[in-house]
Amino acid sequence: MEVKLNIPFNKPYLTGKETHYIYQAVQSGKISGDGMFTKKCHAFFEARYGFTKCLLTTSCTDALEMAAILLEIEPGDEVILPSYTFVSTANAFVLRGANLIFVDSEPTNPNMDVAAIKALITPKTKAIVPVHYAGIACDMDGIMELAKEFNLFVVEDAAQAIDSYYTGKDGIPKPLGSIGHLAAFSFHETKNIMSGEGGMLVINDARFANRAEVIREKGTNRSAFFRGEIDKYGWVDMGSSFLPSDILAAFLFAQLESLTLIQNRRKEIWENYQKAFAVLALNGKLVLPNIPAYASNNAHMYYIVCHSLAERSALILALKEAGVMAVFHYLSLHTSPFYAAKHGDRVLSNSDYFSDCLLRLPMFYELSNEDQAQICAIILRFYGFSAD
Ligand SMILES: *Cc1c(COP(=O)(O)O)cnc(C)c1O
């Protein structure tokens, strides 16, 4: 009899240094925001990716909300974003009263279809929010050209996109998160590098740098005060509390020190899947991830695309019965209970296709080669192929 597997969809990886750094943060006596470890994390990102200004936040959701405040999104403004995304991409702008204009995915990739954006731009359009799905870059040259032509802001939802790059027409690889006016990253435990909950706002347009600090500190100029730039601080703008405790930053810093190690293993796992399923793609059984020439792969996620919702449900069940957790992903936001009526009846068939057919497979640092081979064998068998 076969032994039932017990393979979770995700397992957060601990480098072993997290609790040591948390101890140091606690001992330092400064455990609120912007302490020693927050500064170390900021310095890491600035050095490794050349981000000119970054601010840790308590989540990517918060970083997106900060972005919407910084762009002064007002009721009636329109924001263009993919329908195939997480609710936080949309909520940040809804909270400021914006109308969401959903754009379809590309036919061969869940990312926003840049060719479909122009027809959606109106005099009320204020921003475009590309989501780098699975850490795979959107067509950023196309998006930035539209932004320039129509005087729009670009906020990259780079929640899944740490350590991933875009190489546009100039041939220079640019880290995702460094291209739009603003960008938001997530360190939620389901992401490559994590602190349980956590996020970061990257400010690439210097016009937003000072105000971002103020908004993050409850609308006060406390950050400038702590740097000794002013002799008292006060309430100067709207804001909220978006900065994480240094305890969280200590956790995150331990992860950042192991970023290369984590990324290398995740890429191996990703490649193993891609190799194992090549035969299924060749025989038209499955569609595998399509990585455009301009995008790198940060191995955030491994997904396959089935032919139908029914087929995907059957495959999820087959995996579950064998003890493997695989999950589908976003339900298109344009058909959601909250937004369907406001969206109207404009059809976004590619977004619906990925909602129905995309399946995410277990993808985490500690997934063993043996377990992964078992997962592949189950899927190959499901489609009538053998594993060897
Ligand atoms: C994870 C994720 C978020 C939210 O991140 P949090 O840090 O949990 O707030 C937003 N957008 C996308 C695309 C995500 O994958």
CSV table of C-alpha atoms and ligand atoms in Angstrom, one decimal:
chain,number,residue,atom,x,y,z
A,1,MET,CA,0.0,0.0,0.0
A,2,GLU,CA,1.2,3.5,-0.8
A,3,VAL,CA,2.0,5.7,2.2
A,4,LYS,CA,0.0,8.8,2.2
A,5,LEU,CA,2.1,11.9,1.8
A,6,ASN,CA,1.7,15.0,4.0
A,7,ILE,CA,2.9,17.9,1.8
A,8,PRO,CA,1.6,21.3,2.7
A,9,PHE,CA,1.2,24.1,0.1
A,10,ASN,CA,3.6,26.4,1.9
A,11,LYS,CA,6.0,26.1,4.9
A,12,PRO,CA,7.7,29.3,6.1
A,13,TYR,CA,11.4,28.8,6.2
A,14,LEU,CA,13.4,29.9,9.2
A,15,THR,CA,17.1,30.6,8.7
A,16,GLY,CA,17.9,30.1,12.4
A,17,LYS,CA,19.1,33.7,13.0
A,18,GLU,CA,15.6,35.2,13.5
A,19,THR,CA,15.2,34.7,17.2
A,20,HIS,CA,18.8,35.8,17.8
A,21,TYR,CA,18.2,39.1,16.1
A,22,ILE,CA,14.9,39.5,17.8
A,23,TYR,CA,16.7,39.0,21.1
A,24,GLN,CA,19.1,41.8,20.1
A,25,ALA,CA,16.3,44.1,19.1
A,26,VAL,CA,14.6,43.5,22.5
A,27,GLN,CA,17.9,44.0,24.4
A,28,SER,CA,18.6,47.3,22.5
A,29,GLY,CA,15.8,48.9,24.4
A,30,LYS,CA,14.3,50.4,21.2
A,31,ILE,CA,11.6,48.1,20.0
A,32,SER,CA,9.2,50.5,18.3
A,33,GLY,CA,9.7,51.4,14.7
A,34,ASP,CA,12.8,52.6,12.8
A,35,GLY,CA,15.3,51.0,15.2
A,36,MET,CA,18.6,49.4,14.4
A,37,PHE,CA,17.2,46.5,12.4
A,38,THR,CA,14.8,48.6,10.3
A,39,LYS,CA,17.8,50.7,9.3
A,40,LYS,CA,19.8,47.6,8.4
A,41,CYS,CA,16.9,46.3,6.2
A,42,HIS,CA,16.6,49.7,4.5
A,43,ALA,CA,20.4,49.7,3.9
A,44,PHE,CA,20.3,46.2,2.5
A,45,PHE,CA,17.6,47.0,-0.1
A,46,GLU,CA,19.3,50.3,-1.1
A,47,ALA,CA,22.6,48.5,-1.6
A,48,ARG,CA,21.4,45.4,-3.3
A,49,TYR,CA,18.7,46.9,-5.6
A,50,GLY,CA,19.7,50.5,-5.7
A,51,PHE,CA,16.3,51.6,-4.3
A,52,THR,CA,16.8,55.2,-3.5
A,53,LYS,CA,14.3,55.3,-0.6
A,54,CYS,CA,12.5,52.5,1.1
A,55,LEU,CA,10.4,52.3,4.2
A,56,LEU,CA,9.4,49.1,5.9
A,57,THR,CA,5.7,48.9,6.6
A,58,THR,CA,3.5,46.4,8.5
A,59,SER,CA,2.3,44.9,5.3
A,60,CYS,CA,2.2,45.3,1.5
A,61,THR,CA,-1.4,46.2,2.0
A,62,ASP,CA,-0.3,49.2,4.1
A,63,ALA,CA,2.4,50.1,1.6
A,64,LEU,CA,-0.3,50.2,-1.1
A,65,GLU,CA,-2.5,52.4,1.1
A,66,MET,CA,0.4,54.8,1.6
A,67,ALA,CA,0.9,54.9,-2.1
A,68,ALA,CA,-2.8,55.9,-2.7
A,69,ILE,CA,-2.5,58.6,-0.1
A,70,LEU,CA,0.7,59.9,-1.6
A,71,LEU,CA,-0.8,60.1,-5.1
A,72,GLU,CA,-3.7,62.1,-3.6
A,73,ILE,CA,-6.3,59.7,-5.0
A,74,GLU,CA,-9.7,61.3,-4.6
A,75,PRO,CA,-13.3,60.2,-5.0
A,76,GLY,CA,-14.1,59.9,-8.7
A,77,ASP,CA,-10.5,59.3,-9.8
A,78,GLU,CA,-9.9,56.2,-11.9
A,79,VAL,CA,-7.2,53.6,-11.3
A,80,ILE,CA,-6.3,50.9,-13.8
A,81,LEU,CA,-5.3,47.6,-12.4
A,82,PRO,CA,-5.6,43.9,-13.3
A,83,SER,CA,-8.7,42.0,-12.2
A,84,TYR,CA,-6.6,38.9,-11.6
A,85,THR,CA,-4.9,40.1,-8.4
A,86,PHE,CA,-5.2,40.1,-4.6
A,87,VAL,CA,-7.8,42.3,-3.0
A,88,SER,CA,-5.2,44.6,-1.4
A,89,THR,CA,-4.2,46.0,-4.8
A,90,ALA,CA,-7.8,47.2,-5.2
A,91,ASN,CA,-8.7,48.1,-1.6
A,92,ALA,CA,-6.0,50.7,-1.2
A,93,PHE,CA,-7.6,52.8,-3.9
A,94,VAL,CA,-11.2,52.0,-3.0
A,95,LEU,CA,-10.4,53.4,0.5
A,96,ARG,CA,-9.7,56.8,-1.1
A,97,GLY,CA,-12.8,56.7,-3.2
A,98,ALA,CA,-11.3,55.7,-6.5
A,99,ASN,CA,-13.2,53.9,-9.3
A,100,LEU,CA,-11.5,50.7,-10.3
A,101,ILE,CA,-11.0,50.1,-14.0
A,102,PHE,CA,-10.1,46.5,-14.4
A,103,VAL,CA,-7.9,45.4,-17.3
A,104,ASP,CA,-7.7,41.8,-18.6
A,105,SER,CA,-4.7,39.5,-18.2
A,106,GLU,CA,-2.6,38.6,-21.2
A,107,PRO,CA,-3.8,35.4,-23.0
A,108,THR,CA,-0.6,33.5,-22.1
A,109,ASN,CA,0.3,35.2,-18.7
A,110,PRO,CA,-1.8,36.4,-15.8
A,111,ASN,CA,-0.1,39.8,-15.9
A,112,MET,CA,-2.1,42.8,-17.1
A,113,ASP,CA,-2.5,43.1,-20.9
A,114,VAL,CA,-0.7,46.3,-21.7
A,115,ALA,CA,-2.2,46.5,-25.2
A,116,ALA,CA,-5.6,46.7,-23.5
A,117,ILE,CA,-4.8,49.7,-21.2
A,118,LYS,CA,-4.9,52.6,-23.7
A,119,ALA,CA,-8.6,52.2,-24.5
A,120,LEU,CA,-9.4,52.4,-20.8
A,121,ILE,CA,-7.7,55.7,-20.1
A,122,THR,CA,-10.0,58.7,-19.6
A,123,PRO,CA,-9.4,62.3,-18.3
A,124,LYS,CA,-10.2,60.9,-14.8
A,125,THR,CA,-7.4,58.3,-14.9
A,126,LYS,CA,-4.8,58.9,-12.2
A,127,ALA,CA,-2.7,55.8,-11.9
A,128,ILE,CA,-1.8,52.4,-13.4
A,129,VAL,CA,-1.1,49.6,-10.9
A,130,PRO,CA,0.7,46.7,-12.5
A,131,VAL,CA,1.0,43.5,-10.5
A,132,HIS,CA,4.1,41.4,-11.2
A,133,TYR,CA,2.2,38.1,-10.9
A,134,ALA,CA,4.4,35.2,-9.6
A,135,GLY,CA,7.3,37.6,-9.6
A,136,ILE,CA,7.3,37.8,-13.4
A,137,ALA,CA,7.6,41.3,-14.7
A,138,CYS,CA,4.8,43.1,-16.5
A,139,ASP,CA,5.7,44.9,-19.7
A,140,MET,CA,7.1,47.9,-17.9
A,141,ASP,CA,8.3,49.9,-21.0
A,142,GLY,CA,4.8,49.7,-22.4
A,143,ILE,CA,3.3,50.8,-19.0
A,144,MET,CA,5.8,53.7,-18.4
A,145,GLU,CA,5.3,55.0,-22.0
A,146,LEU,CA,1.5,55.2,-21.4
A,147,ALA,CA,2.1,56.9,-18.0
A,148,LYS,CA,4.3,59.5,-19.7
A,149,GLU,CA,1.9,60.1,-22.6
A,150,PHE,CA,-1.1,60.5,-20.4
A,151,ASN,CA,0.6,62.0,-17.3
A,152,LEU,CA,-0.3,59.1,-15.0
A,153,PHE,CA,1.4,57.6,-11.9
A,154,VAL,CA,2.6,54.0,-11.8
A,155,VAL,CA,2.5,52.0,-8.6
A,156,GLU,CA,4.1,48.5,-8.9
A,157,ASP,CA,2.4,45.9,-6.8
A,158,ALA,CA,5.7,44.0,-6.3
A,159,ALA,CA,4.3,41.9,-3.4
A,160,GLN,CA,5.6,38.7,-5.0
A,161,ALA,CA,8.5,40.2,-6.9
A,162,ILE,CA,11.5,40.4,-4.6
A,163,ASP,CA,14.8,39.8,-6.4
A,164,SER,CA,13.2,39.8,-9.8
A,165,TYR,CA,14.2,41.9,-12.8
A,166,TYR,CA,12.8,43.5,-16.0
A,167,THR,CA,15.0,44.1,-19.0
A,168,GLY,CA,13.5,46.6,-21.4
A,169,LYS,CA,14.5,48.3,-24.6
A,170,ASP,CA,17.6,49.8,-23.1
A,171,GLY,CA,19.0,46.3,-22.3
A,172,ILE,CA,19.7,47.1,-18.7
A,173,PRO,CA,18.1,44.7,-16.1
A,174,LYS,CA,16.2,46.7,-13.5
A,175,PRO,CA,14.9,45.3,-10.2
A,176,LEU,CA,11.2,45.1,-10.0
A,177,GLY,CA,10.0,47.8,-7.7
A,178,SER,CA,12.5,50.3,-9.1
A,179,ILE,CA,10.6,51.3,-12.2
A,180,GLY,CA,7.2,52.8,-11.2
A,181,HIS,CA,6.9,56.1,-9.2
A,182,LEU,CA,6.2,53.9,-6.2
A,183,ALA,CA,6.3,50.2,-5.4
A,184,ALA,CA,5.0,47.9,-2.7
A,185,PHE,CA,6.6,44.7,-1.5
A,186,SER,CA,5.2,42.0,0.9
A,187,PHE,CA,7.0,40.0,3.6
A,188,HIS,CA,3.9,37.9,4.4
A,189,GLU,CA,4.9,34.3,5.4
A,190,THR,CA,3.7,33.1,1.9
A,191,LYS,CA,6.4,35.2,0.1
A,192,ASN,CA,10.0,34.2,-0.7
A,193,ILE,CA,11.4,36.4,2.1
A,194,MET,CA,9.1,37.0,5.1
A,195,SER,CA,8.6,38.2,8.6
A,196,GLY,CA,5.2,36.7,9.2
A,197,GLU,CA,3.5,39.9,8.3
A,198,GLY,CA,5.4,42.8,6.8
A,199,GLY,CA,5.9,45.0,3.8
A,200,MET,CA,7.8,47.9,2.3
A,201,LEU,CA,7.1,51.0,0.2
A,202,VAL,CA,9.8,51.9,-2.3
A,203,ILE,CA,9.8,55.6,-3.3
A,204,ASN,CA,11.5,56.1,-6.7
A,205,ASP,CA,10.1,59.5,-7.4
A,206,ALA,CA,11.9,61.9,-5.0
A,207,ARG,CA,8.9,64.2,-4.9
A,208,PHE,CA,7.2,61.7,-2.6
A,209,ALA,CA,10.1,61.0,-0.2
A,210,ASN,CA,9.4,63.5,2.6
A,211,ARG,CA,5.7,63.1,2.6
A,212,ALA,CA,6.0,59.3,2.7
A,213,GLU,CA,7.9,59.5,6.0
A,214,VAL,CA,5.3,61.8,7.4
A,215,ILE,CA,2.3,59.7,6.4
A,216,ARG,CA,4.0,56.6,7.8
A,217,GLU,CA,4.4,58.4,11.2
A,218,LYS,CA,0.8,59.4,11.8
A,219,GLY,CA,1.1,62.6,9.8
A,220,THR,CA,4.0,64.0,12.0
A,221,ASN,CA,7.5,65.0,11.1
A,222,ARG,CA,8.9,62.7,13.8
A,223,SER,CA,11.4,61.1,11.4
A,224,ALA,CA,13.1,64.4,10.6
A,225,PHE,CA,13.0,65.2,14.4
A,226,PHE,CA,14.9,61.9,15.2
A,227,ARG,CA,17.5,62.8,12.5
A,228,GLY,CA,18.0,66.1,14.3
A,229,GLU,CA,16.8,68.1,11.3
A,230,ILE,CA,14.2,70.0,13.4
A,231,ASP,CA,14.0,70.8,17.1
A,232,LYS,CA,10.4,69.7,17.7
A,233,TYR,CA,7.9,67.6,15.9
A,234,GLY,CA,4.2,68.1,15.2
A,235,TRP,CA,1.2,67.3,13.1
A,236,VAL,CA,1.9,68.4,9.6
A,237,ASP,CA,-0.3,66.2,7.3
A,238,MET,CA,-2.7,63.3,7.3
A,239,GLY,CA,-1.3,59.9,8.1
A,240,SER,CA,-1.5,56.7,10.0
A,241,SER,CA,0.8,54.2,11.8
A,242,PHE,CA,2.4,52.2,9.0
A,243,LEU,CA,5.8,51.4,10.5
A,244,PRO,CA,6.6,48.0,12.0
A,245,SER,CA,8.2,47.3,15.3
A,246,ASP,CA,11.9,46.7,15.1
A,247,ILE,CA,11.2,43.1,16.4
A,248,LEU,CA,9.7,42.4,13.0
A,249,ALA,CA,12.6,44.1,11.2
A,250,ALA,CA,15.0,41.9,13.2
A,251,PHE,CA,13.2,38.8,11.9
A,252,LEU,CA,13.3,40.2,8.3
A,253,PHE,CA,17.0,41.0,8.5
A,254,ALA,CA,17.8,37.4,9.2
A,255,GLN,CA,15.9,36.4,6.1
A,256,LEU,CA,17.6,39.0,4.0
A,257,GLU,CA,21.0,37.7,5.0
A,258,SER,CA,20.0,34.3,3.5
A,259,LEU,CA,18.3,35.7,0.4
A,260,THR,CA,20.7,34.2,-2.1
A,261,LEU,CA,20.5,30.8,-0.4
A,262,ILE,CA,16.7,30.9,-0.4
A,263,GLN,CA,16.5,32.1,-3.9
A,264,ASN,CA,18.8,29.4,-5.3
A,265,ARG,CA,16.9,26.6,-3.7
A,266,ARG,CA,13.5,28.0,-4.8
A,267,LYS,CA,14.8,28.3,-8.4
A,268,GLU,CA,16.0,24.6,-8.3
A,269,ILE,CA,12.5,23.5,-7.2
A,270,TRP,CA,10.9,25.6,-9.9
A,271,GLU,CA,13.1,24.1,-12.6
A,272,ASN,CA,12.4,20.6,-11.3
A,273,TYR,CA,8.7,21.1,-11.9
A,274,GLN,CA,9.2,22.7,-15.2
A,275,LYS,CA,11.3,19.8,-16.4
A,276,ALA,CA,9.0,17.1,-15.1
A,277,PHE,CA,6.0,18.6,-16.8
A,278,ALA,CA,7.6,19.4,-20.2
A,279,VAL,CA,6.1,16.2,-21.6
A,280,LEU,CA,2.6,17.2,-20.5
A,281,ALA,CA,3.0,20.6,-22.2
A,282,LEU,CA,4.4,19.0,-25.3
A,283,ASN,CA,1.3,16.7,-25.5
A,284,GLY,CA,-1.1,19.6,-24.9
A,285,LYS,CA,-2.2,18.3,-21.5
A,286,LEU,CA,-1.2,21.4,-19.5
A,287,VAL,CA,0.0,25.0,-20.1
A,288,LEU,CA,3.2,25.8,-18.2
A,289,PRO,CA,4.3,29.3,-17.0
A,290,ASN,CA,5.3,31.5,-19.8
A,291,ILE,CA,8.2,33.9,-18.9
A,292,PRO,CA,8.6,36.7,-21.4
A,293,ALA,CA,12.1,37.5,-22.7
A,294,TYR,CA,12.1,40.8,-20.7
A,295,ALA,CA,11.4,39.1,-17.4
A,296,SER,CA,13.5,37.1,-14.9
A,297,ASN,CA,12.1,34.4,-12.7
A,298,ASN,CA,12.4,34.8,-8.9
A,299,ALA,CA,10.7,31.4,-8.3
A,300,HIS,CA,8.0,32.9,-6.1
A,301,MET,CA,5.4,30.5,-7.4
A,302,TYR,CA,5.0,27.4,-9.5
A,303,TYR,CA,1.7,27.1,-11.3
A,304,ILE,CA,0.2,25.0,-14.1
A,305,VAL,CA,-2.8,25.9,-16.1
A,306,CYS,CA,-5.5,23.2,-16.7
A,307,HIS,CA,-8.0,23.0,-19.5
A,308,SER,CA,-11.1,23.6,-17.5
A,309,LEU,CA,-12.4,24.3,-14.0
A,310,ALA,CA,-13.7,20.7,-13.8
A,311,GLU,CA,-10.3,19.3,-14.7
A,312,ARG,CA,-8.6,21.5,-12.2
A,313,SER,CA,-11.0,20.4,-9.4
A,314,ALA,CA,-10.4,16.8,-10.2
A,315,LEU,CA,-6.6,17.3,-10.1
A,316,ILE,CA,-6.8,19.2,-6.8
A,317,LEU,CA,-8.9,16.2,-5.4
A,318,ALA,CA,-6.4,13.6,-6.7
A,319,LEU,CA,-3.5,15.5,-5.1
A,320,LYS,CA,-5.5,15.9,-1.8
A,321,GLU,CA,-6.3,12.3,-1.7
A,322,ALA,CA,-2.6,11.5,-2.0
A,323,GLY,CA,-1.8,14.1,0.8
A,324,VAL,CA,-0.6,17.0,-1.3
A,325,MET,CA,-2.1,20.5,-0.9
A,326,ALA,CA,-2.4,22.4,-4.1
A,327,VAL,CA,-4.5,25.6,-4.3
A,328,PHE,CA,-6.0,27.8,-7.0
A,329,HIS,CA,-5.6,31.5,-6.9
A,330,TYR,CA,-7.5,34.7,-7.4
A,331,LEU,CA,-11.1,34.9,-8.2
A,332,SER,CA,-11.3,37.7,-10.7
A,333,LEU,CA,-12.1,40.9,-8.8
A,334,HIS,CA,-14.4,42.2,-11.6
A,335,THR,CA,-16.9,39.4,-10.8
A,336,SER,CA,-16.5,39.7,-7.0
A,337,PRO,CA,-19.6,40.3,-4.8
A,338,PHE,CA,-18.1,43.7,-3.8
A,339,TYR,CA,-17.3,45.0,-7.3
A,340,ALA,CA,-19.3,43.2,-10.0
A,341,ALA,CA,-22.1,45.7,-10.1
A,342,LYS,CA,-19.7,48.7,-10.3
A,343,HIS,CA,-17.6,46.9,-13.0
A,344,GLY,CA,-20.6,46.3,-15.3
A,345,ASP,CA,-20.6,43.7,-18.0
A,346,ARG,CA,-17.2,44.3,-19.8
A,347,VAL,CA,-15.9,40.8,-20.2
A,348,LEU,CA,-12.4,39.9,-19.1
A,349,SER,CA,-12.0,36.4,-20.4
A,350,ASN,CA,-8.3,35.9,-19.8
A,351,SER,CA,-8.7,36.8,-16.2
A,352,ASP,CA,-11.6,34.4,-15.8
A,353,TYR,CA,-9.6,31.7,-17.6
A,354,PHE,CA,-6.8,32.0,-15.0
A,355,SER,CA,-9.3,32.1,-12.2
A,356,ASP,CA,-10.8,28.8,-13.4
A,357,CYS,CA,-7.8,27.0,-14.6
A,358,LEU,CA,-4.6,28.0,-12.8
A,359,LEU,CA,-3.3,25.7,-10.1
A,360,ARG,CA,-0.4,26.5,-7.7
A,361,LEU,CA,1.8,23.6,-6.5
A,362,PRO,CA,3.7,23.3,-3.2
A,363,MET,CA,6.7,25.7,-3.4
A,364,PHE,CA,8.8,26.2,-0.4
A,365,TYR,CA,12.5,26.1,0.6
A,366,GLU,CA,12.3,22.9,2.5
A,367,LEU,CA,10.4,20.9,-0.1
A,368,SER,CA,12.6,17.8,-0.6
A,369,ASN,CA,13.5,16.4,-4.0
A,370,GLU,CA,11.8,13.1,-2.9
A,371,ASP,CA,8.5,14.8,-2.0
A,372,GLN,CA,8.6,16.9,-5.2
A,373,ALA,CA,9.2,13.8,-7.3
A,374,GLN,CA,6.0,12.3,-5.7
A,375,ILE,CA,4.0,15.4,-6.5
A,376,CYS,CA,5.2,15.3,-10.1
A,377,ALA,CA,4.4,11.6,-10.4
A,378,ILE,CA,0.8,12.1,-9.2
A,379,ILE,CA,0.2,14.8,-11.8
A,380,LEU,CA,1.8,12.8,-14.6
A,381,ARG,CA,-0.3,9.8,-13.7
A,382,PHE,CA,-3.4,12.0,-13.6
A,383,TYR,CA,-2.8,12.8,-17.3
A,384,GLY,CA,-2.0,9.2,-18.2
A,385,PHE,CA,1.8,9.5,-18.3
A,386,SER,CA,4.3,7.7,-16.1
A,387,ALA,CA,7.0,9.4,-14.1
A,388,ASP,CA,9.9,7.7,-15.9
B,1,LIG,C1,0.6,39.0,-0.8
B,1,LIG,C2,0.1,40.1,-1.7
B,1,LIG,C3,-0.4,41.3,-1.3
B,1,LIG,C4,-0.6,41.6,0.2
B,1,LIG,O1,0.5,41.5,1.0
B,1,LIG,P1,0.4,41.7,2.6
B,1,LIG,O2,1.8,41.9,3.0
B,1,LIG,O3,-0.2,40.4,3.1
B,1,LIG,O4,-0.5,42.8,2.8
B,1,LIG,C5,-0.8,42.3,-2.2
B,1,LIG,N1,-0.7,42.1,-3.5
B,1,LIG,C6,-0.3,40.9,-4.0
B,1,LIG,C7,-0.2,40.7,-5.5
B,1,LIG,C8,0.1,39.9,-3.1
B,1,LIG,O5,0.5,38.7,-3.6
